[in-house]
Amino acid sequence: MNIASLTESNDTSIAEKFRQGSPEATELFGLHPAQPEHWRARAAKLDASADRRASVSGIASAIRAYQAQLPAHAEASESLARLESGNALVVVGGQQAGLFGGALLIFYKALSVVQTARYAEKLLGRPVVPVFWIAGEDHDFDEANHVNIQAADGGVRRLRIDRPEGPRLAVSRTPLSAKDWQASLQELAVQLPDTEFKPELLARLQSYVEDAPTLSLAFARLLADWFGKEGLLLLDADDPSLRALERPMFRELIERNDLLEQALKAGENRVSELGFPLQAEIAEHSANLFLHHEQGRLLLHKDEENFVDRRGNVAYTREQLLSLTDSASDVLSTNALTRPLMQDYVLPVLAAVLGPSELAYWGILGPAFEAFEMSMPLLIPRQSFTYLPHNIGKLMDKYELTIDAALHEWADRKSQWLSRQDRWNLEEKFERAREQFASLYAPIMDTVSSLQPGLAKLAESNRDKIMEQISYLESRSIDAIAKQHEAALRQWDRIQLALTPLGKPQERVYGTIHYWNRYGSAWLSQWLNVPYEVTGGQRIVESLIPAND
């Protein structure tokens, strides 16, 4: 296994500045994972504030009920018992569900949660439990309903499962039929290349959707399959049992909503004063809470004394909204800015694993944590990888491509290579022809223009047409060279499809199942052997499997 660090393409972002430990970025978050004493300070603060969080036994009971729907692993049961003991702390990371496990970055996030918990447990000498928080309350089904694979013809294929007709409900409240799942599995079976691992993969997926689960539950089952043996616990933010335990925090978010808005605005000002761009500006008078309604998941805003949605479906006074926390707490949900506060109330969060965009969101949350007499957990940049198959590495060696060049300069390097195959110096010859033609034609243009002014435009048009024909012949000649090197150019394309499919980072395009199908479940488990980096960062990983890949 060969591992090397990669250059970060955006080294001025909040996430990268924080990862590098710059004082201005660290100031926004208070703690930094590279400082061992910060871990101990956070643990001490959690111990001192245990009575201000939700009941540990209640949370353990809710997780136990949810885990009962997932593949069972003794290690996950042991994690639950440790959490229930009251002495354990938690490393949490979350994501919206993804069809058949979603993009590879989700796998990397769960891996980061597991490895961070192990790191913290060794550092602190006490139990630290990994927890994955599925954002099942989110209602953007189109963000969750797809996965990309590389099909048998080498192209990227997006597989999707359509949202049923009706209101835009939370993903965890959107029912899917057995027919929906079977159609999606059949398409997957057709599009996935045939490998020795494909039958087992399809059988496992089939077993997880036989009872026509929601997208969130099917996703949870896959994560439990991949990481249950590492003690990973899963919970769904939209679980009614969890919602019941969140009532006190929902009351605070409603009662002190004006203070919340002021704190978020103060956080925005802090970020801007430090010279960082805002991930997204806070909408004025937003309550930063959602309401689950028959018309869908509705974002609430404040209109004088009432909480309303933009389309006028609902209007609640503060007292009426507070009464919902007792009578129907499962109709309320948090958004991206209040979810961190809710997590900190529900769990003893030692550390949260975040992607770059999430870190940017969290940059404004310091004053909000302070306003609710909480403190921010340690923030752990999600580990990010590019997997380099052995056969792709050999192609890169053949064309003298470094990994940075393959990731960031592929198109230019491919064009330069093709130019070097031109032993006729076509570019130079065609350029000389254009120059000579222009030189010969200029006196003619001058003559006909003086003969009759109206002929000047015709002369220009005639010149441009001839130039176009020269360029057309040049492009056809270059195509002829490319045709002579079709096999090599296909190899160049294979490099891009492997490392930057669709011109994007590999981890954001291909689903985990793409690699599972190609290399088997052993490929997935090998990631646990990749050395952990507490500050994350981009790394290239080569040869997780034998060289005949």
Coordinates of C-alpha atoms in Angstrom, one line a residue:
M1 CA 0.0 0.0 0.0
N2 CA 1.5 3.3 -1.1
I3 CA 0.1 6.5 0.4
A4 CA 1.1 10.1 -0.3
S5 CA -0.4 13.6 0.5
L6 CA -1.9 15.7 -2.2
T7 CA -1.9 19.4 -2.7
E8 CA -5.1 21.1 -1.6
S9 CA -6.7 22.9 -4.6
N10 CA -8.3 25.6 -2.4
D11 CA -5.8 26.4 0.3
T12 CA -7.5 29.7 1.4
S13 CA -10.8 28.1 2.4
I14 CA -11.9 28.0 6.1
A15 CA -11.6 24.2 6.0
E16 CA -8.1 24.2 4.7
K17 CA -6.9 27.1 6.9
F18 CA -8.4 25.3 9.9
R19 CA -6.8 22.0 8.9
Q20 CA -3.4 23.7 8.8
G21 CA -4.0 25.2 12.2
S22 CA -4.0 28.9 11.2
P23 CA -4.9 31.1 14.2
E24 CA -7.6 33.1 12.4
A25 CA -9.5 29.9 11.4
T26 CA -9.0 28.2 14.7
E27 CA -10.3 31.3 16.5
L28 CA -13.7 30.5 14.9
F29 CA -13.9 27.0 16.5
G30 CA -12.0 27.4 19.8
L31 CA -10.4 23.9 19.7
H32 CA -8.1 22.2 17.3
P33 CA -7.7 18.4 17.0
A34 CA -3.9 18.6 16.6
Q35 CA -3.7 19.8 20.2
P36 CA -4.0 16.8 22.7
E37 CA -4.8 19.1 25.6
H38 CA -7.9 20.3 23.6
W39 CA -9.2 16.7 23.6
R40 CA -8.8 16.5 27.4
A41 CA -10.4 19.9 27.9
R42 CA -13.4 19.0 25.8
A43 CA -13.9 15.7 27.7
A44 CA -13.7 17.5 31.0
K45 CA -16.3 20.0 29.8
L46 CA -18.7 17.2 28.7
D47 CA -18.3 15.5 32.1
A48 CA -19.2 18.7 33.9
S49 CA -22.3 19.3 31.7
A50 CA -23.8 15.8 31.7
D51 CA -26.9 16.8 33.6
R52 CA -27.8 19.3 30.9
R53 CA -28.0 16.7 28.1
A54 CA -30.7 14.2 27.2
S55 CA -31.0 11.0 29.2
V56 CA -28.2 8.6 28.2
S57 CA -30.5 5.6 28.9
G58 CA -33.2 7.2 26.7
I59 CA -30.8 7.8 23.9
A60 CA -29.4 4.2 24.2
S61 CA -32.9 2.9 24.1
A62 CA -33.7 4.8 20.9
I63 CA -30.5 3.7 19.2
R64 CA -31.1 0.1 20.3
A65 CA -34.6 0.1 18.7
Y66 CA -33.2 1.6 15.5
Q67 CA -30.3 -0.8 15.4
A68 CA -32.7 -3.7 15.6
Q69 CA -33.6 -3.0 12.0
L70 CA -30.0 -3.3 10.8
P71 CA -27.5 -6.1 10.3
A72 CA -26.5 -7.2 13.8
H73 CA -22.9 -7.1 15.0
A74 CA -21.6 -7.9 18.4
E75 CA -19.2 -5.0 18.2
A76 CA -22.1 -2.5 17.7
S77 CA -23.9 -4.0 20.7
E78 CA -20.7 -3.5 22.7
S79 CA -20.6 0.1 21.6
L80 CA -24.2 0.6 22.7
A81 CA -23.5 -0.9 26.1
R82 CA -20.5 1.4 26.6
L83 CA -22.6 4.4 25.6
E84 CA -25.3 3.3 28.1
S85 CA -22.8 3.1 30.9
G86 CA -22.6 6.9 31.0
N87 CA -18.8 7.1 30.9
A88 CA -18.4 7.0 27.2
L89 CA -18.0 10.0 24.9
V90 CA -19.0 10.1 21.2
V91 CA -17.5 10.9 17.9
V92 CA -20.2 11.8 15.4
G93 CA -20.4 12.3 11.7
G94 CA -23.5 12.6 9.5
Q95 CA -24.8 12.7 6.0
Q96 CA -28.0 12.4 4.1
A97 CA -28.7 9.0 2.8
G98 CA -27.5 7.8 -0.6
L99 CA -28.9 5.1 -2.9
F100 CA -27.0 1.9 -2.4
G101 CA -24.6 3.7 -0.1
G102 CA -24.2 6.8 -2.1
A103 CA -20.9 8.4 -3.1
L104 CA -17.5 7.2 -1.9
L105 CA -17.1 10.3 0.3
I106 CA -19.8 8.9 2.6
F107 CA -17.8 5.8 3.1
Y108 CA -14.8 7.9 3.9
K109 CA -16.8 9.9 6.4
A110 CA -17.9 6.8 8.3
L111 CA -14.3 5.6 8.2
S112 CA -13.2 8.9 9.6
V113 CA -15.7 8.6 12.4
V114 CA -14.6 5.1 13.3
Q115 CA -10.9 6.0 13.2
T116 CA -11.3 9.2 15.1
A117 CA -13.1 7.3 17.9
R118 CA -10.2 4.9 18.1
Y119 CA -7.7 7.7 18.2
A120 CA -9.6 9.6 20.9
E121 CA -10.1 6.4 23.1
K122 CA -6.4 5.8 23.0
L123 CA -5.5 9.4 23.8
L124 CA -8.0 9.8 26.7
G125 CA -7.9 6.3 28.1
R126 CA -11.7 6.0 28.3
P127 CA -14.5 4.7 26.0
V128 CA -15.3 6.7 22.9
V129 CA -18.1 5.4 20.7
P130 CA -18.4 6.1 16.9
V131 CA -21.9 7.3 15.8
F132 CA -23.2 8.1 12.3
W133 CA -26.1 10.5 12.3
I134 CA -28.3 10.0 9.2
A135 CA -30.0 13.2 8.2
G136 CA -33.2 11.5 7.4
E137 CA -35.2 14.6 8.1
D138 CA -33.9 16.3 5.0
H139 CA -36.5 16.5 2.2
D140 CA -34.3 16.9 -0.9
F141 CA -34.9 13.5 -2.3
D142 CA -33.0 14.2 -5.5
E143 CA -29.8 14.6 -3.4
A144 CA -30.2 11.1 -2.0
N145 CA -31.9 9.0 -4.8
H146 CA -28.9 8.2 -7.0
V147 CA -25.5 6.6 -7.2
N148 CA -22.9 6.6 -10.0
I149 CA -20.9 3.7 -11.3
Q150 CA -18.6 3.0 -14.2
A151 CA -20.6 0.8 -16.6
A152 CA -19.3 -2.0 -18.7
D153 CA -18.6 0.4 -21.6
G154 CA -16.4 2.5 -19.4
G155 CA -18.8 5.5 -19.1
V156 CA -20.2 6.9 -15.9
R157 CA -23.8 5.8 -15.3
R158 CA -26.1 7.4 -12.8
L159 CA -28.7 5.0 -11.3
R160 CA -31.6 6.5 -9.5
I161 CA -34.9 5.7 -7.8
D162 CA -37.7 8.2 -8.5
R163 CA -39.5 10.0 -5.8
P164 CA -43.2 9.0 -5.5
E165 CA -45.8 11.6 -6.5
G166 CA -46.9 13.9 -3.7
P167 CA -45.5 16.5 -1.3
R168 CA -41.8 16.7 -0.6
L169 CA -41.6 14.8 2.6
A170 CA -38.5 14.0 4.6
V171 CA -36.5 11.3 3.0
S172 CA -37.2 9.0 6.0
R173 CA -40.9 9.6 5.5
T174 CA -41.0 9.0 1.8
P175 CA -42.4 5.5 1.2
L176 CA -40.8 3.3 -1.5
S177 CA -42.5 0.2 -2.9
A178 CA -41.1 -3.2 -3.5
K179 CA -41.6 -2.5 -7.2
D180 CA -39.5 0.7 -6.9
W181 CA -36.6 -1.2 -5.3
Q182 CA -36.8 -4.2 -7.7
A183 CA -36.6 -1.8 -10.7
S184 CA -33.6 -0.1 -9.3
L185 CA -31.8 -3.4 -8.5
Q186 CA -32.5 -4.7 -12.0
E187 CA -31.0 -1.6 -13.6
L188 CA -28.0 -1.9 -11.3
A189 CA -27.6 -5.6 -12.3
V190 CA -27.7 -4.6 -16.0
Q191 CA -25.3 -1.6 -15.7
L192 CA -22.7 -3.1 -13.3
P193 CA -19.9 -4.9 -15.2
D194 CA -19.8 -8.6 -14.6
T195 CA -17.2 -9.6 -11.9
E196 CA -16.7 -12.5 -9.5
F197 CA -18.1 -10.2 -6.7
K198 CA -21.2 -9.1 -8.5
P199 CA -23.6 -11.9 -7.5
E200 CA -22.8 -11.5 -3.8
L201 CA -23.1 -7.8 -3.9
L202 CA -26.6 -8.0 -5.6
A203 CA -27.7 -10.6 -3.1
R204 CA -26.7 -8.5 -0.2
L205 CA -28.4 -5.4 -1.6
Q206 CA -31.5 -7.5 -2.3
S207 CA -31.6 -8.7 1.3
Y208 CA -31.6 -5.1 2.6
V209 CA -34.6 -4.0 0.5
E210 CA -36.9 -7.0 0.6
D211 CA -39.2 -5.3 3.1
A212 CA -39.4 -2.1 0.9
P213 CA -37.7 0.2 3.4
T214 CA -37.2 3.9 3.1
L215 CA -34.1 5.2 1.3
S216 CA -32.7 6.1 4.7
L217 CA -33.2 2.7 6.3
A218 CA -31.7 0.9 3.3
F219 CA -28.7 3.2 3.5
A220 CA -28.3 2.6 7.2
R221 CA -28.3 -1.2 6.6
L222 CA -25.4 -0.8 4.2
L223 CA -23.4 1.3 6.6
A224 CA -24.0 -1.3 9.3
D225 CA -22.8 -4.0 6.9
W226 CA -19.6 -2.1 6.2
F227 CA -18.8 -0.7 9.7
G228 CA -20.9 -2.6 12.2
K229 CA -17.9 -4.8 13.0
E230 CA -16.0 -1.6 13.9
G231 CA -18.6 -0.7 16.5
L232 CA -20.3 2.0 14.5
L233 CA -23.7 2.9 15.8
L234 CA -26.3 4.5 13.5
L235 CA -29.3 6.8 14.2
D236 CA -31.8 8.6 12.1
A237 CA -32.4 12.3 12.9
D238 CA -36.1 11.7 12.0
D239 CA -36.6 8.8 14.4
P240 CA -39.7 9.5 16.5
S241 CA -38.1 8.0 19.5
L242 CA -35.2 10.4 19.2
R243 CA -37.5 13.3 18.6
A244 CA -39.3 12.6 21.9
L245 CA -36.0 13.0 23.7
E246 CA -35.3 16.3 21.9
R247 CA -38.3 18.1 23.3
P248 CA -36.4 20.3 25.8
M249 CA -34.0 21.5 23.2
F250 CA -36.7 22.3 20.7
R251 CA -38.4 24.4 23.4
E252 CA -35.2 26.3 23.9
L253 CA -34.8 26.9 20.2
I254 CA -38.3 28.3 20.0
E255 CA -38.3 30.3 23.2
R256 CA -34.9 31.9 22.4
N257 CA -35.3 32.1 18.7
D258 CA -34.6 35.8 18.5
L259 CA -31.4 35.2 20.4
L260 CA -30.5 32.4 18.0
E261 CA -30.9 34.7 15.0
Q262 CA -28.7 37.4 16.7
A263 CA -26.0 34.8 17.5
L264 CA -25.9 33.5 14.0
K265 CA -25.7 37.0 12.6
A266 CA -22.8 37.7 15.0
G267 CA -21.1 34.5 13.7
E268 CA -21.5 35.7 10.1
N269 CA -19.9 39.0 11.1
R270 CA -17.0 37.1 12.7
V271 CA -16.3 35.1 9.6
S272 CA -16.5 38.1 7.3
E273 CA -14.2 40.2 9.6
L274 CA -11.6 37.4 9.3
G275 CA -11.7 37.7 5.5
F276 CA -13.5 34.3 4.8
P277 CA -16.4 34.0 2.4
L278 CA -19.7 32.9 3.9
Q279 CA -20.9 29.4 2.9
A280 CA -24.5 30.8 2.7
E281 CA -26.0 33.9 4.2
I282 CA -28.6 33.6 6.9
A283 CA -32.1 34.5 5.7
E284 CA -33.5 37.4 7.7
H285 CA -36.1 36.3 10.2
S286 CA -35.5 32.7 9.6
A287 CA -36.4 30.5 12.6
N288 CA -33.9 27.9 11.4
L289 CA -36.5 25.2 12.1
F290 CA -38.7 23.0 9.9
L291 CA -42.2 21.7 10.4
H292 CA -43.3 18.4 8.9
H293 CA -46.7 19.0 7.3
E294 CA -49.0 17.3 4.9
Q295 CA -47.8 19.7 2.3
G296 CA -44.2 18.7 2.9
R297 CA -41.3 19.8 5.1
L298 CA -41.8 23.5 5.6
L299 CA -39.1 26.0 6.6
L300 CA -40.4 28.4 9.3
H301 CA -39.9 32.1 9.4
K302 CA -40.9 34.7 11.9
D303 CA -43.6 37.2 10.9
E304 CA -44.0 39.6 13.8
E305 CA -45.1 37.3 16.6
N306 CA -45.9 34.2 14.5
F307 CA -43.9 31.4 13.0
V308 CA -45.0 30.9 9.3
D309 CA -43.9 29.3 6.1
R310 CA -43.4 31.3 3.0
R311 CA -46.4 29.8 1.2
G312 CA -48.9 30.5 3.9
N313 CA -49.6 26.8 4.8
V314 CA -49.1 27.3 8.5
A315 CA -49.0 30.1 11.1
Y316 CA -48.2 29.4 14.8
T317 CA -47.8 31.7 17.7
R318 CA -44.8 31.0 19.8
E319 CA -47.0 29.4 22.5
Q320 CA -48.7 27.1 19.9
L321 CA -45.3 26.0 18.6
L322 CA -44.1 25.3 22.1
S323 CA -47.2 23.2 22.7
L324 CA -46.2 21.1 19.8
T325 CA -43.1 20.0 21.5
D326 CA -45.3 18.2 24.1
S327 CA -48.1 17.0 21.9
A328 CA -46.3 16.2 18.6
S329 CA -42.6 16.7 18.8
D330 CA -42.0 14.6 15.7
V331 CA -43.5 17.4 13.5
L332 CA -40.5 19.6 14.3
S333 CA -37.0 19.3 12.8
T334 CA -33.7 21.2 12.7
N335 CA -31.8 22.6 9.8
A336 CA -28.1 22.6 9.0
L337 CA -27.4 25.4 11.6
T338 CA -29.5 24.1 14.5
R339 CA -28.7 20.4 14.0
P340 CA -25.2 20.8 15.6
L341 CA -26.9 22.3 18.7
M342 CA -29.3 19.4 18.8
Q343 CA -26.6 16.9 18.5
D344 CA -24.7 18.4 21.3
Y345 CA -27.8 18.2 23.5
V346 CA -28.6 14.6 22.6
L347 CA -25.1 13.1 22.7
P348 CA -21.8 13.7 24.6
V349 CA -20.1 14.8 21.4
L350 CA -16.4 14.8 21.9
A351 CA -15.7 15.5 18.2
A352 CA -17.7 15.9 15.0
V353 CA -16.3 14.8 11.6
L354 CA -17.1 17.3 8.9
G355 CA -16.6 17.8 5.2
P356 CA -15.2 21.1 3.9
S357 CA -18.6 22.7 3.3
E358 CA -19.8 21.7 6.7
L359 CA -16.8 23.2 8.3
A360 CA -17.6 26.5 6.5
Y361 CA -21.2 26.3 7.9
W362 CA -19.9 25.6 11.4
G363 CA -17.7 28.7 11.1
I364 CA -20.6 30.9 12.1
L365 CA -21.8 28.8 15.0
G366 CA -19.5 29.8 17.8
P367 CA -21.8 32.6 19.2
A368 CA -24.9 30.3 18.9
F369 CA -23.2 27.6 21.0
E370 CA -22.3 30.3 23.6
A371 CA -25.8 31.7 23.5
F372 CA -27.2 28.3 24.5
E373 CA -24.6 27.8 27.2
M374 CA -22.9 25.1 25.1
S375 CA -19.4 24.8 23.7
M376 CA -18.3 23.5 20.3
P377 CA -16.9 20.0 20.1
L378 CA -13.6 19.3 18.4
L379 CA -14.1 19.5 14.7
I380 CA -12.3 16.8 12.6
P381 CA -11.8 17.4 8.9
R382 CA -13.1 14.3 7.0
Q383 CA -10.3 12.2 5.5
S384 CA -10.3 12.5 1.8
F385 CA -8.7 10.1 -0.6
T386 CA -8.1 9.4 -4.3
Y387 CA -7.8 5.7 -5.0
L388 CA -5.2 4.8 -7.6
P389 CA -5.7 1.4 -9.2
H390 CA -2.5 -0.4 -10.0
N391 CA -3.3 -0.6 -13.7
I392 CA -4.0 3.2 -13.9
G393 CA -0.7 3.8 -12.1
K394 CA 1.1 1.9 -14.8
L395 CA -0.5 4.0 -17.5
M396 CA 0.5 7.2 -15.7
D397 CA 4.1 5.9 -15.6
K398 CA 3.9 5.2 -19.3
Y399 CA 2.9 8.7 -20.1
E400 CA 5.1 10.3 -17.4
L401 CA 2.2 11.7 -15.5
T402 CA 2.5 12.6 -11.8
I403 CA -0.6 12.3 -9.7
D404 CA -1.0 16.1 -9.4
A405 CA -0.7 16.4 -13.2
A406 CA -3.3 13.7 -13.7
L407 CA -5.7 15.3 -11.3
H408 CA -5.3 18.9 -12.3
E409 CA -3.6 19.1 -15.7
W410 CA -5.0 16.1 -17.5
A411 CA -6.5 17.9 -20.5
D412 CA -3.4 20.0 -21.1
R413 CA -1.0 17.0 -20.7
K414 CA -3.1 14.9 -23.1
S415 CA -3.1 17.7 -25.7
Q416 CA 0.7 18.2 -25.3
W417 CA 1.3 14.5 -25.7
L418 CA -0.8 14.4 -28.9
S419 CA 1.1 17.4 -30.3
R420 CA 4.3 15.5 -29.8
Q421 CA 3.1 12.7 -32.0
D422 CA 2.9 15.2 -34.9
R423 CA 6.2 14.4 -36.7
W424 CA 5.0 16.6 -39.6
N425 CA 4.8 19.8 -37.5
L426 CA 1.3 20.4 -38.7
E427 CA 0.6 23.3 -36.3
E428 CA 3.7 25.2 -37.4
K429 CA 3.0 24.6 -41.1
F430 CA -0.7 25.6 -40.9
E431 CA 0.2 28.7 -38.9
R432 CA 2.8 29.7 -41.5
A433 CA 0.3 29.1 -44.3
R434 CA -2.2 31.4 -42.5
E435 CA 0.5 34.1 -42.1
Q436 CA 1.6 33.8 -45.8
F437 CA -1.9 33.9 -47.1
A438 CA -2.8 36.9 -45.0
S439 CA 0.3 38.6 -46.3
L440 CA -0.5 37.8 -49.9
Y441 CA -4.1 38.7 -49.6
A442 CA -3.6 42.1 -47.9
P443 CA -2.6 44.0 -51.1
I444 CA -5.6 42.5 -52.9
M445 CA -7.9 43.8 -50.2
D446 CA -6.4 47.2 -50.4
T447 CA -6.8 47.3 -54.2
V448 CA -10.4 46.2 -54.4
S449 CA -11.3 48.6 -51.5
S450 CA -9.9 51.5 -53.4
L451 CA -11.5 50.4 -56.6
Q452 CA -15.0 50.3 -55.0
P453 CA -15.5 50.8 -51.3
G454 CA -18.4 48.3 -51.2
L455 CA -16.0 45.5 -52.2
A456 CA -14.0 45.9 -48.9
K457 CA -16.6 43.9 -46.9
L458 CA -16.8 41.2 -49.6
A459 CA -13.0 40.9 -49.5
E460 CA -13.0 40.5 -45.8
S461 CA -15.7 37.8 -46.0
N462 CA -13.7 36.0 -48.7
R463 CA -10.5 36.1 -46.6
D464 CA -12.4 34.8 -43.5
K465 CA -13.9 31.9 -45.5
I466 CA -10.5 30.9 -46.8
M467 CA -9.0 31.1 -43.3
E468 CA -11.9 28.9 -42.1
Q469 CA -11.1 26.3 -44.7
I470 CA -7.4 26.3 -43.7
S471 CA -8.5 25.8 -40.1
Y472 CA -10.9 23.0 -41.1
L473 CA -8.2 21.2 -43.0
E474 CA -5.9 21.6 -39.9
S475 CA -8.5 20.1 -37.6
R476 CA -9.1 17.2 -40.0
S477 CA -5.4 16.6 -40.1
I478 CA -5.1 16.6 -36.3
D479 CA -8.1 14.2 -36.2
A480 CA -6.1 11.9 -38.6
I481 CA -3.2 11.9 -36.2
A482 CA -5.6 11.2 -33.3
K483 CA -7.0 8.3 -35.2
Q484 CA -3.6 6.8 -35.6
H485 CA -3.3 6.9 -31.8
E486 CA -6.8 5.9 -30.8
A487 CA -5.6 3.1 -28.4
A488 CA -3.2 5.5 -26.6
L489 CA -5.9 8.2 -26.3
R490 CA -8.3 5.7 -24.8
Q491 CA -5.7 5.0 -22.2
W492 CA -5.5 8.7 -21.4
D493 CA -9.3 8.7 -21.1
R494 CA -9.1 5.7 -18.7
I495 CA -6.8 7.7 -16.5
Q496 CA -9.3 10.6 -16.3
L497 CA -12.3 8.2 -15.8
A498 CA -10.5 6.6 -12.9
L499 CA -9.3 9.7 -11.1
T500 CA -11.5 12.6 -12.1
P501 CA -14.6 11.3 -13.6
L502 CA -16.8 14.0 -15.1
G503 CA -14.0 16.4 -14.2
K504 CA -14.8 16.1 -10.5
P505 CA -13.0 14.4 -7.5
Q506 CA -13.4 10.6 -7.7
E507 CA -14.9 10.5 -4.2
R508 CA -17.8 12.8 -5.2
V509 CA -18.8 10.8 -8.3
Y510 CA -18.4 7.1 -8.0
G511 CA -20.4 5.1 -5.4
T512 CA -18.8 2.7 -3.0
I513 CA -20.6 -0.1 -4.8
H514 CA -18.5 0.6 -7.9
Y515 CA -15.4 -0.5 -6.0
W516 CA -17.2 -3.2 -4.1
N517 CA -18.2 -4.8 -7.4
R518 CA -14.8 -4.5 -8.9
Y519 CA -12.6 -5.6 -6.0
G520 CA -14.9 -7.3 -3.5
S521 CA -15.6 -6.6 0.2
A522 CA -11.9 -7.1 1.0
W523 CA -11.2 -3.7 -0.7
L524 CA -13.6 -2.0 1.7
S525 CA -12.1 -3.5 4.9
Q526 CA -8.6 -2.6 3.7
W527 CA -9.3 1.1 4.3
L528 CA -9.2 0.4 8.0
N529 CA -5.4 -0.2 7.6
V530 CA -4.8 3.3 6.0
P531 CA -3.0 5.3 8.7
Y532 CA -5.3 7.9 10.4
E533 CA -4.6 11.6 10.1
V534 CA -6.4 13.6 12.7
T535 CA -6.4 16.8 10.6
G536 CA -7.6 15.0 7.5
G537 CA -6.3 16.3 4.1
Q538 CA -6.2 14.9 0.6
R539 CA -4.2 11.7 0.1
I540 CA -3.6 9.3 -2.8
V541 CA -3.8 5.6 -1.9
E542 CA -2.4 2.9 -4.2
S543 CA -2.6 -0.9 -4.2
L544 CA -5.2 -1.8 -1.6
I545 CA -5.5 -5.0 -3.6
P546 CA -3.2 -7.3 -5.6
A547 CA -1.4 -5.8 -8.6
N548 CA -3.6 -7.6 -11.2
D549 CA -6.5 -5.1 -10.6

